[in-house]
């Protein structure tokens, strides 16, 4: 094995990496837990009528009350959000430790590709999370939180439902923003071509609109456009990425 290390040596090194990663997450989780007011000021900001997006859109004032229905739910939610925050804050360190572990087994050119994929994949994922926080989740919460089948039915949203929906949409948008990376990988493997993506552009637009309508089921075209436009731009960027990958492959063969 590389560097004269045995299987058990690699296993021991992996154990050390996991120990450092878990330690970093735990420390940052405790820090986030201790700063409860600041943590939940960020998490609960989209339910306030004066959130930056609502002010920018000039939206009408609305009021949705968050409630708690279980004895330990607020404490458990506090722990859960602190855990998410710890993982998010520690994510650059986690990626560094994992790359440091696998890099000795990679060739120089492989290491370069892994670094590029890791950097852009992480950057795009965080962009998806931020887009959800500042745009998609606030619009979704405002629509669903104020939607009524009858004036006699009042909406009171549980804190657990609010947090779970925010985290679920953040994960979904983070994954959606990985489209350029996946497109590059499929193009590298020969499974995807730019010609195919161009030919099926109209189908992709319809699919994007369906996904945008599902993520943010609002009734106005403006909101739907705000959500679908970044997804369409990602698709166009993916076409460019695939085309560039094809050109490089042709150059290598030539």
Tab-separated table of N, CA and C in Angstrom, residues 25-26 28-44 67-68 70-87 158-164 167:
chain	number	residue	atom	x	y	z
A	25	UNK	N	-17.632	19.236	15.184
A	25	UNK	CA	-19.087	19.432	15.118
A	25	UNK	C	-19.661	19.613	16.522
A	26	UNK	N	-19.208	18.818	17.468
A	26	UNK	CA	-19.722	18.906	18.844
A	26	UNK	C	-19.388	20.259	19.469
A	28	UNK	N	-18.755	23.156	17.940
A	28	UNK	CA	-19.546	24.215	17.299
A	28	UNK	C	-21.027	24.070	17.616
A	29	UNK	N	-21.481	22.855	17.817
A	29	UNK	CA	-22.862	22.636	18.216
A	29	UNK	C	-23.120	23.232	19.605
A	30	UNK	N	-22.178	23.030	20.517
A	30	UNK	CA	-22.311	23.598	21.868
A	30	UNK	C	-22.292	25.120	21.813
A	31	UNK	N	-21.405	25.665	20.972
A	31	UNK	CA	-21.340	27.123	20.817
A	31	UNK	C	-22.670	27.657	20.295
A	32	UNK	N	-23.211	26.993	19.251
A	32	UNK	CA	-24.492	27.418	18.688
A	32	UNK	C	-25.608	27.273	19.721
A	33	UNK	N	-25.562	26.209	20.503
A	33	UNK	CA	-26.583	25.975	21.535
A	33	UNK	C	-26.560	27.080	22.585
A	34	UNK	N	-25.366	27.526	22.953
A	34	UNK	CA	-25.239	28.560	23.987
A	34	UNK	C	-25.730	29.920	23.493
A	35	UNK	N	-25.607	30.169	22.200
A	35	UNK	CA	-26.076	31.437	21.641
A	35	UNK	C	-27.486	31.257	21.076
A	36	UNK	N	-28.390	30.854	21.952
A	36	UNK	CA	-29.755	30.534	21.533
A	36	UNK	C	-30.459	31.722	20.900
A	37	UNK	N	-30.370	32.891	21.509
A	37	UNK	CA	-31.099	34.059	21.004
A	37	UNK	C	-30.652	34.428	19.591
A	38	UNK	N	-29.348	34.469	19.368
A	38	UNK	CA	-28.841	34.800	18.049
A	38	UNK	C	-29.166	33.728	17.022
A	39	UNK	N	-29.080	32.470	17.448
A	39	UNK	CA	-29.358	31.343	16.550
A	39	UNK	C	-30.796	31.389	16.048
A	40	UNK	N	-31.738	31.563	16.962
A	40	UNK	CA	-33.145	31.544	16.569
A	40	UNK	C	-33.605	32.883	15.985
A	41	UNK	N	-32.831	33.934	16.221
A	41	UNK	CA	-33.128	35.195	15.530
A	41	UNK	C	-32.929	35.006	14.027
A	42	UNK	N	-31.928	34.200	13.656
A	42	UNK	CA	-31.681	33.898	12.244
A	42	UNK	C	-32.714	32.910	11.726
A	43	UNK	N	-32.962	31.839	12.467
A	43	UNK	CA	-33.873	30.782	12.024
A	43	UNK	C	-35.306	31.295	11.882
A	44	UNK	N	-35.747	32.124	12.808
A	44	UNK	CA	-37.137	32.583	12.815
A	44	UNK	C	-37.352	33.882	12.041
A	67	UNK	N	-46.434	28.022	17.380
A	67	UNK	CA	-46.803	27.481	18.690
A	67	UNK	C	-46.013	26.209	18.968
A	68	UNK	N	-46.065	25.776	20.212
A	68	UNK	CA	-45.468	24.517	20.629
A	68	UNK	C	-46.552	23.664	21.275
A	70	UNK	N	-45.925	20.205	22.374
A	70	UNK	CA	-45.396	19.091	23.155
A	70	UNK	C	-44.443	19.614	24.222
A	71	UNK	N	-44.395	18.927	25.330
A	71	UNK	CA	-43.648	19.405	26.490
A	71	UNK	C	-42.164	19.625	26.189
A	72	UNK	N	-41.530	18.656	25.537
A	72	UNK	CA	-40.088	18.744	25.304
A	72	UNK	C	-39.729	19.237	23.907
A	73	UNK	N	-40.731	19.622	23.113
A	73	UNK	CA	-40.484	19.945	21.702
A	73	UNK	C	-39.548	21.136	21.525
A	74	UNK	N	-39.695	22.172	22.348
A	74	UNK	CA	-38.845	23.355	22.171
A	74	UNK	C	-37.385	23.033	22.483
A	75	UNK	N	-37.156	22.243	23.530
A	75	UNK	CA	-35.774	21.859	23.855
A	75	UNK	C	-35.189	20.974	22.766
A	76	UNK	N	-35.981	19.999	22.278
A	76	UNK	CA	-35.510	19.110	21.224
A	76	UNK	C	-35.222	19.900	19.942
A	77	UNK	N	-36.091	20.860	19.632
A	77	UNK	CA	-35.871	21.704	18.455
A	77	UNK	C	-34.604	22.537	18.610
A	78	UNK	N	-34.384	23.042	19.819
A	78	UNK	CA	-33.163	23.795	20.105
A	78	UNK	C	-31.935	22.922	19.837
A	79	UNK	N	-31.966	21.680	20.313
A	79	UNK	CA	-30.854	20.750	20.103
A	79	UNK	C	-30.678	20.455	18.615
A	80	UNK	N	-31.788	20.235	17.930
A	80	UNK	CA	-31.738	19.894	16.510
A	80	UNK	C	-31.143	21.037	15.682
A	81	UNK	N	-31.616	22.254	15.926
A	81	UNK	CA	-31.114	23.413	15.181
A	81	UNK	C	-29.646	23.660	15.499
A	82	UNK	N	-29.256	23.483	16.761
A	82	UNK	CA	-27.847	23.639	17.132
A	82	UNK	C	-26.983	22.601	16.430
A	83	UNK	N	-27.511	21.386	16.269
A	83	UNK	CA	-26.783	20.332	15.560
A	83	UNK	C	-26.610	20.694	14.088
A	84	UNK	N	-27.691	21.155	13.449
A	84	UNK	CA	-27.602	21.598	12.056
A	84	UNK	C	-26.589	22.724	11.911
A	85	UNK	N	-26.626	23.683	12.832
A	85	UNK	CA	-25.703	24.817	12.775
A	85	UNK	C	-24.259	24.347	12.956
A	86	UNK	N	-24.053	23.394	13.877
A	86	UNK	CA	-22.708	22.866	14.097
A	86	UNK	C	-22.152	22.187	12.862
A	87	UNK	N	-22.994	21.391	12.183
A	87	UNK	CA	-22.562	20.718	10.958
A	87	UNK	C	-22.266	21.734	9.864
A	158	UNK	N	-46.831	24.882	14.087
A	158	UNK	CA	-45.951	24.406	15.154
A	158	UNK	C	-44.495	24.741	14.826
A	159	UNK	N	-43.723	24.959	15.859
A	159	UNK	CA	-42.301	25.258	15.698
A	159	UNK	C	-41.587	24.107	14.992
A	160	UNK	N	-41.952	22.880	15.332
A	160	UNK	CA	-41.330	21.703	14.714
A	160	UNK	C	-41.577	21.669	13.213
A	161	UNK	N	-42.814	21.953	12.799
A	161	UNK	CA	-43.151	21.972	11.375
A	161	UNK	C	-42.359	23.055	10.652
A	162	UNK	N	-42.240	24.220	11.273
A	162	UNK	CA	-41.502	25.342	10.681
A	162	UNK	C	-40.041	24.966	10.446
A	163	UNK	N	-39.387	24.432	11.469
A	163	UNK	CA	-37.959	24.104	11.371
A	163	UNK	C	-37.734	22.955	10.393
A	164	UNK	N	-38.562	21.920	10.468
A	164	UNK	CA	-38.392	20.769	9.579
A	164	UNK	C	-38.565	21.162	8.115
A	167	UNK	N	-35.431	23.137	6.951
A	167	UNK	CA	-34.273	22.276	6.736
A	167	UNK	C	-34.458	21.390	5.511
